[in-house]
XYZ file of C-alpha atoms in Angstrom:
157
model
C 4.452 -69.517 -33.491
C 0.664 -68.293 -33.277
C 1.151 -68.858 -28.939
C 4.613 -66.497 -29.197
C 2.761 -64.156 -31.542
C -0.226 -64.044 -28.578
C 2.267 -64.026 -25.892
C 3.850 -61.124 -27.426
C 1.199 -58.848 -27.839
C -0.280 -59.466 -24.091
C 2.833 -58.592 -22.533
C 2.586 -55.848 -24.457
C -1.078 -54.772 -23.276
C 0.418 -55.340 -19.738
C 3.597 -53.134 -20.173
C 1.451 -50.594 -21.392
C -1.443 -50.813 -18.863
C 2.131 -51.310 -16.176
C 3.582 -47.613 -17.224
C -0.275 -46.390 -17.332
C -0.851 -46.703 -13.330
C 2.610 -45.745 -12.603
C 2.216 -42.816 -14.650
C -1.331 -42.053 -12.508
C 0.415 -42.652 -9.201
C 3.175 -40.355 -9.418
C 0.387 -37.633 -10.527
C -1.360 -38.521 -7.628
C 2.180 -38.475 -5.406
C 2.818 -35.182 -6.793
C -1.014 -33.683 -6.051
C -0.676 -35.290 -2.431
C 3.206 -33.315 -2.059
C 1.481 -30.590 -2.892
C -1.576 -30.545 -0.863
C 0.904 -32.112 2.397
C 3.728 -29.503 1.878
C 1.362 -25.875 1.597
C 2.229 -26.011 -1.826
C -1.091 -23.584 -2.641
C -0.550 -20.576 -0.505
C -2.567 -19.115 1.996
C -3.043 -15.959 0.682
C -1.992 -16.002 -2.758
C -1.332 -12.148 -4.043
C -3.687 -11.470 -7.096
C -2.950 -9.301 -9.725
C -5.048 -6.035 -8.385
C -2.716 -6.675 -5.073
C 0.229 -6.889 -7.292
C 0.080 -3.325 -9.040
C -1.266 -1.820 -5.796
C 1.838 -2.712 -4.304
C 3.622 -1.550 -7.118
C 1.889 1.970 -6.779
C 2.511 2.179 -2.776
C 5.919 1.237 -3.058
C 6.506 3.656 -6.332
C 3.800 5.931 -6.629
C 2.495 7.555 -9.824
C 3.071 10.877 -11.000
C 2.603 13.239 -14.091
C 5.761 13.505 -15.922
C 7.118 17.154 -16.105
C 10.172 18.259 -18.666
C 10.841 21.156 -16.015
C 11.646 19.128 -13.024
C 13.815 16.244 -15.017
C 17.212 16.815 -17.062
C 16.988 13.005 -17.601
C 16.771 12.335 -21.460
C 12.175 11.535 -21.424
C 12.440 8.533 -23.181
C 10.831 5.260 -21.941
C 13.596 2.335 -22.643
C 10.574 0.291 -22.060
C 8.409 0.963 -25.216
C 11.130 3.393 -26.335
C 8.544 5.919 -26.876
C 8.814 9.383 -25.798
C 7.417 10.416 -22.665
C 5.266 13.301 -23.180
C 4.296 16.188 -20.722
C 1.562 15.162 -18.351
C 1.573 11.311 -18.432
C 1.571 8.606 -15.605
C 4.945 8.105 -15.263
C 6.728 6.052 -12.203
C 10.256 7.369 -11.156
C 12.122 4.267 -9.343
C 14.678 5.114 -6.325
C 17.374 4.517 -8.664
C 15.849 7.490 -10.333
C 14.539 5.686 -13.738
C 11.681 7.004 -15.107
C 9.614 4.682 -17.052
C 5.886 4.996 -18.246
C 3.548 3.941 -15.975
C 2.040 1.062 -17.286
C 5.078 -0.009 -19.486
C 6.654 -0.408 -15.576
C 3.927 -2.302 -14.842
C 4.171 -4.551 -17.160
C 7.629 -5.351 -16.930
C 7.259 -5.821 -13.324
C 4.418 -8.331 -13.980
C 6.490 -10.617 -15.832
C 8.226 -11.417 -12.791
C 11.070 -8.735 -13.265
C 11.168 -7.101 -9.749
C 14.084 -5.167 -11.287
C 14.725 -1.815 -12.628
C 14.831 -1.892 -16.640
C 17.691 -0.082 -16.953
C 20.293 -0.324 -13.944
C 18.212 -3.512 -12.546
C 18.064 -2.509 -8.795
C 15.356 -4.368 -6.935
C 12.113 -2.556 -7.030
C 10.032 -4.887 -5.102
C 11.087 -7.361 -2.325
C 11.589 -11.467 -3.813
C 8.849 -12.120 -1.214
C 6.419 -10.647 -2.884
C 7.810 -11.519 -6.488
C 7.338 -14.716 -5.524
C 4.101 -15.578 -4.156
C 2.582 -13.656 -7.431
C 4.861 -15.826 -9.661
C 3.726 -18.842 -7.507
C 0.206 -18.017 -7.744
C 0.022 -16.844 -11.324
C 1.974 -20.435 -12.322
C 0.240 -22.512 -9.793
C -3.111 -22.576 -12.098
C -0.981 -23.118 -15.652
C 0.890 -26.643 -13.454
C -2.648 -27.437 -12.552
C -3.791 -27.141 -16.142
C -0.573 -28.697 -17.498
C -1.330 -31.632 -15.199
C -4.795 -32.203 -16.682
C -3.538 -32.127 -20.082
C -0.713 -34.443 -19.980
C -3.823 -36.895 -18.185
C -5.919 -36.227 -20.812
C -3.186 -36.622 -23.672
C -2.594 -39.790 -21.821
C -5.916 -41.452 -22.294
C -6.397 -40.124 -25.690
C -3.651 -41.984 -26.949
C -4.527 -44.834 -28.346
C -7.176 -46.304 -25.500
C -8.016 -49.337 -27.859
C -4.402 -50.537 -27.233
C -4.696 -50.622 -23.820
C -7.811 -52.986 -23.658
């Protein structure tokens, strides 16, 4: 009973150690995809490229209650928008504050708030959503290694 007990518990080791490589090889798969396929672009947009875009494409400009009969309301923050502030008017004609715009458009909303027109082209949505997520899947990656051989190492040897 002693041998079955011992049997036992080595085939468990080896299952264990069995689902440990194969779990390392298809991280390493995935990292070679990855590297094979372009996966990390070429010219990632950054963040500064990002709003400058945003600002050639939908310049800013100080809001004025004479030239609007639009209700000046933000239905971003819902705050009022006041005389004089950086304010970006769409081509569907929203007006939204500045950087309550920005900050919409940065969570990968290339729409209009409101009517949800495209303000930006999916191209360039894109790559910034690619290369803002690319380092979090890199990260995540390392973590789920690390959780890995944190969990319970003694079992495996």
């Amino acid at each position: 009973m002693a041998s079955l007990a011992a049997l036992s518990e080595s085939f468990s080791h080896f299952y264990t150690i069995t689902l440990a490589l194969i779990f390392i090889l298809i991280l390493q798969l995935v990292t070679l995809i990855r590297s094979v396929t372009g996966y990390h672009s070429q010219d990632p947009i950054t963040l500064a490229q990002y709003l400058e875009y945003i600002e050639d494409n939908n310049p800013t400009i100080h809001f004025s209650k004479k030239s609007t009969l639009e209700p000046n309301e933000c239905t971003v923050c819902l705050s009022e928008i006041k005389e004089g502030e950086n304010v970006r008017k769409l081509k569907c004609k929203h007006t939204f504050h500045r950087d309550c715009l920005d900050q919409w458009l940065q969570q990968y909303r290339a729409t209009c708030p409101l009517c949800r027109t495209k303000v930006l082209p999916e191209r360039i949505v894109a790559e910034f959503y690619r290369q803002q997520h690319e380092v979090e899947y890199d990260e995540e990656i390392v973590r789920a290694i690390s959780a890995f051989y944190s969990i319970d190492r003694n079992r495996l040897f």
